Amino acid sequence: AEILAASLQDNGRARVLGCRSFGKGVSLDLIRLKRTPGLLKLTTSVSLRPSGVPLERHIPGMDSERGGVWPDSGLTVTLSMEEEEHWSEKAFQTTLRMQVVGAAPDSTPALPDRVLERAVEVLRAAKAH
C-alpha cells in the first residue's frame, strides 16, 4: 500500500489523505543457520519512491523524517492513541480471520472512521467543482 500510494503521489496521479505511514520500505529474508539453531534476518532490498526518496524511515545515516508516505497539504487526519490502537487491532483481527476458513465475522463495534469520513468530504468537494 505504501509503495502504491507513494508512486501515485509522486506522479501526481492521486492525493494522499490521513496520517504519515509507518515507513516499512525494506524487504527481509530469513536464512536458516546450519551450524546452530536459529534464523538470520537479513535486509535484502530497500524500496524507493519514484522521486528517489526511501520509503523506509529507519535507514542509518539518512534523515528519518523523509521516510514513509505523508498526506498532501491540508489532508492530514490525526488519530488519537485510542483510534490508532482500535484500527490496528481491527486490521490484526481481520488478518487472523482471513487465515481461518469459516471464521465468524468481527462483532466488535467499530469507532467512527474519521479518515474515511474526511476522504468522502474531499471527494464531494472535488465533485462539486
Short mmCIF file of C-alpha atoms in Angstrom, two decimals:
data_model
loop_
_atom_site.label_atom_id
_atom_site.label_comp_id
_atom_site.label_asym_id
_atom_site.label_seq_id
_atom_site.Cartn_x
_atom_site.Cartn_y
_atom_site.Cartn_z
CA ALA A 1 0.00 0.00 0.00
CA GLU A 2 2.85 2.39 0.82
CA ILE A 3 4.59 1.75 -2.49
CA LEU A 4 1.37 2.28 -4.44
CA ALA A 5 0.42 5.45 -2.52
CA ALA A 6 3.94 6.89 -2.87
CA SER A 7 4.03 6.11 -6.60
CA LEU A 8 0.64 7.70 -7.26
CA GLN A 9 1.53 10.73 -5.14
CA ASP A 10 4.96 11.29 -6.72
CA ASN A 11 3.48 11.06 -10.22
CA GLY A 12 0.64 13.48 -9.45
CA ARG A 13 -1.98 10.78 -10.02
CA ALA A 14 -3.56 10.86 -6.54
CA ARG A 15 -3.72 12.91 -3.39
CA VAL A 16 -2.87 11.15 -0.13
CA LEU A 17 -5.09 11.70 2.91
CA GLY A 18 -4.72 10.54 6.52
CA CYS A 19 -1.57 10.36 8.60
CA ARG A 20 2.05 9.52 7.87
CA SER A 21 2.62 5.87 7.09
CA PHE A 22 4.85 3.64 9.16
CA GLY A 23 7.67 3.68 6.64
CA LYS A 24 8.46 -0.01 6.22
CA GLY A 25 10.26 0.13 2.89
CA VAL A 26 12.66 -2.78 3.23
CA SER A 27 12.42 -6.46 2.38
CA LEU A 28 13.80 -9.01 4.80
CA ASP A 29 14.84 -12.59 4.14
CA LEU A 30 15.06 -15.23 6.84
CA ILE A 31 18.06 -17.52 6.47
CA ARG A 32 18.13 -20.75 8.48
CA LEU A 33 21.50 -21.22 10.16
CA LYS A 34 23.13 -24.61 9.58
CA ARG A 35 25.58 -24.91 12.47
CA THR A 36 23.39 -23.53 15.24
CA PRO A 37 19.62 -23.50 15.63
CA GLY A 38 18.16 -20.18 14.65
CA LEU A 39 17.49 -17.74 11.87
CA LEU A 40 19.33 -14.74 10.49
CA LYS A 41 17.10 -11.86 9.44
CA LEU A 42 18.82 -10.02 6.59
CA THR A 43 17.70 -6.85 4.83
CA THR A 44 17.86 -7.65 1.13
CA SER A 45 16.30 -4.61 -0.56
CA VAL A 46 15.14 -1.06 0.07
CA SER A 47 12.12 0.43 -1.72
CA LEU A 48 12.41 3.92 -3.15
CA ARG A 49 9.66 6.29 -4.19
CA PRO A 50 9.75 7.37 -7.86
CA SER A 51 11.26 10.63 -6.55
CA GLY A 52 14.20 8.62 -5.18
CA VAL A 53 13.30 9.11 -1.51
CA PRO A 54 13.36 5.85 0.50
CA LEU A 55 10.09 4.63 1.99
CA GLU A 56 11.99 3.22 4.99
CA ARG A 57 12.16 5.58 7.96
CA HIS A 58 14.98 3.79 9.75
CA ILE A 59 17.95 3.72 7.38
CA PRO A 60 21.20 4.52 9.24
CA GLY A 61 22.78 7.74 8.05
CA MET A 62 19.60 9.01 6.39
CA ASP A 63 17.13 11.61 7.56
CA SER A 64 14.35 9.51 9.14
CA GLU A 65 11.91 12.40 8.68
CA ARG A 66 11.88 11.71 4.94
CA GLY A 67 10.65 8.10 5.04
CA GLY A 68 7.10 6.84 4.79
CA VAL A 69 4.22 8.44 2.91
CA TRP A 70 2.93 11.83 4.03
CA PRO A 71 -0.56 13.18 3.41
CA ASP A 72 -0.82 16.05 0.97
CA SER A 73 -1.15 19.58 2.32
CA GLY A 74 -4.44 20.13 4.14
CA LEU A 75 -5.32 16.42 4.11
CA THR A 76 -3.78 15.29 7.40
CA VAL A 77 -6.10 13.46 9.79
CA THR A 78 -4.51 12.92 13.20
CA LEU A 79 -5.84 9.92 15.09
CA SER A 80 -5.95 9.65 18.86
CA MET A 81 -3.99 6.85 20.54
CA GLU A 82 -7.30 5.08 21.18
CA GLU A 83 -8.22 5.26 17.48
CA GLU A 84 -4.78 4.04 16.37
CA GLU A 85 -4.94 1.08 18.76
CA HIS A 86 -8.52 0.30 17.70
CA TRP A 87 -7.81 0.27 13.95
CA SER A 88 -4.53 -1.59 14.42
CA GLU A 89 -6.35 -4.32 16.36
CA LYS A 90 -9.14 -4.41 13.74
CA ALA A 91 -6.55 -4.95 10.98
CA PHE A 92 -4.81 -7.67 13.01
CA GLN A 93 -8.09 -9.49 13.72
CA THR A 94 -9.11 -9.26 10.05
CA THR A 95 -5.81 -10.85 9.04
CA LEU A 96 -6.36 -13.68 11.52
CA ARG A 97 -9.92 -14.26 10.27
CA MET A 98 -8.73 -14.40 6.67
CA GLN A 99 -6.47 -17.31 7.65
CA VAL A 100 -9.34 -19.34 9.13
CA VAL A 101 -11.99 -20.67 6.76
CA GLY A 102 -15.46 -20.22 8.20
CA ALA A 103 -14.37 -17.75 10.91
CA ALA A 104 -17.17 -15.70 12.43
CA PRO A 105 -17.36 -12.06 11.35
CA ASP A 106 -15.98 -9.46 13.73
CA SER A 107 -18.77 -8.31 16.04
CA THR A 108 -16.69 -5.65 17.83
CA PRO A 109 -18.30 -2.26 17.30
CA ALA A 110 -16.08 -0.02 15.21
CA LEU A 111 -15.17 3.52 16.10
CA PRO A 112 -16.14 6.15 13.54
CA ASP A 113 -13.60 6.09 10.70
CA ARG A 114 -12.54 9.74 10.62
CA VAL A 115 -10.07 9.15 7.78
CA LEU A 116 -12.81 7.67 5.58
CA GLU A 117 -15.20 10.48 6.57
CA ARG A 118 -12.59 13.11 5.58
CA ALA A 119 -11.93 11.33 2.26
CA VAL A 120 -15.66 11.41 1.45
CA GLU A 121 -15.72 15.16 2.26
CA VAL A 122 -12.76 15.80 -0.07
CA LEU A 123 -14.33 13.77 -2.90
CA ARG A 124 -17.68 15.54 -2.53
CA ALA A 125 -15.96 18.94 -2.60
CA ALA A 126 -13.98 17.95 -5.73
CA LYS A 127 -17.15 16.71 -7.43
CA ALA A 128 -18.93 19.99 -6.62
CA HIS A 129 -16.24 21.95 -8.51
#
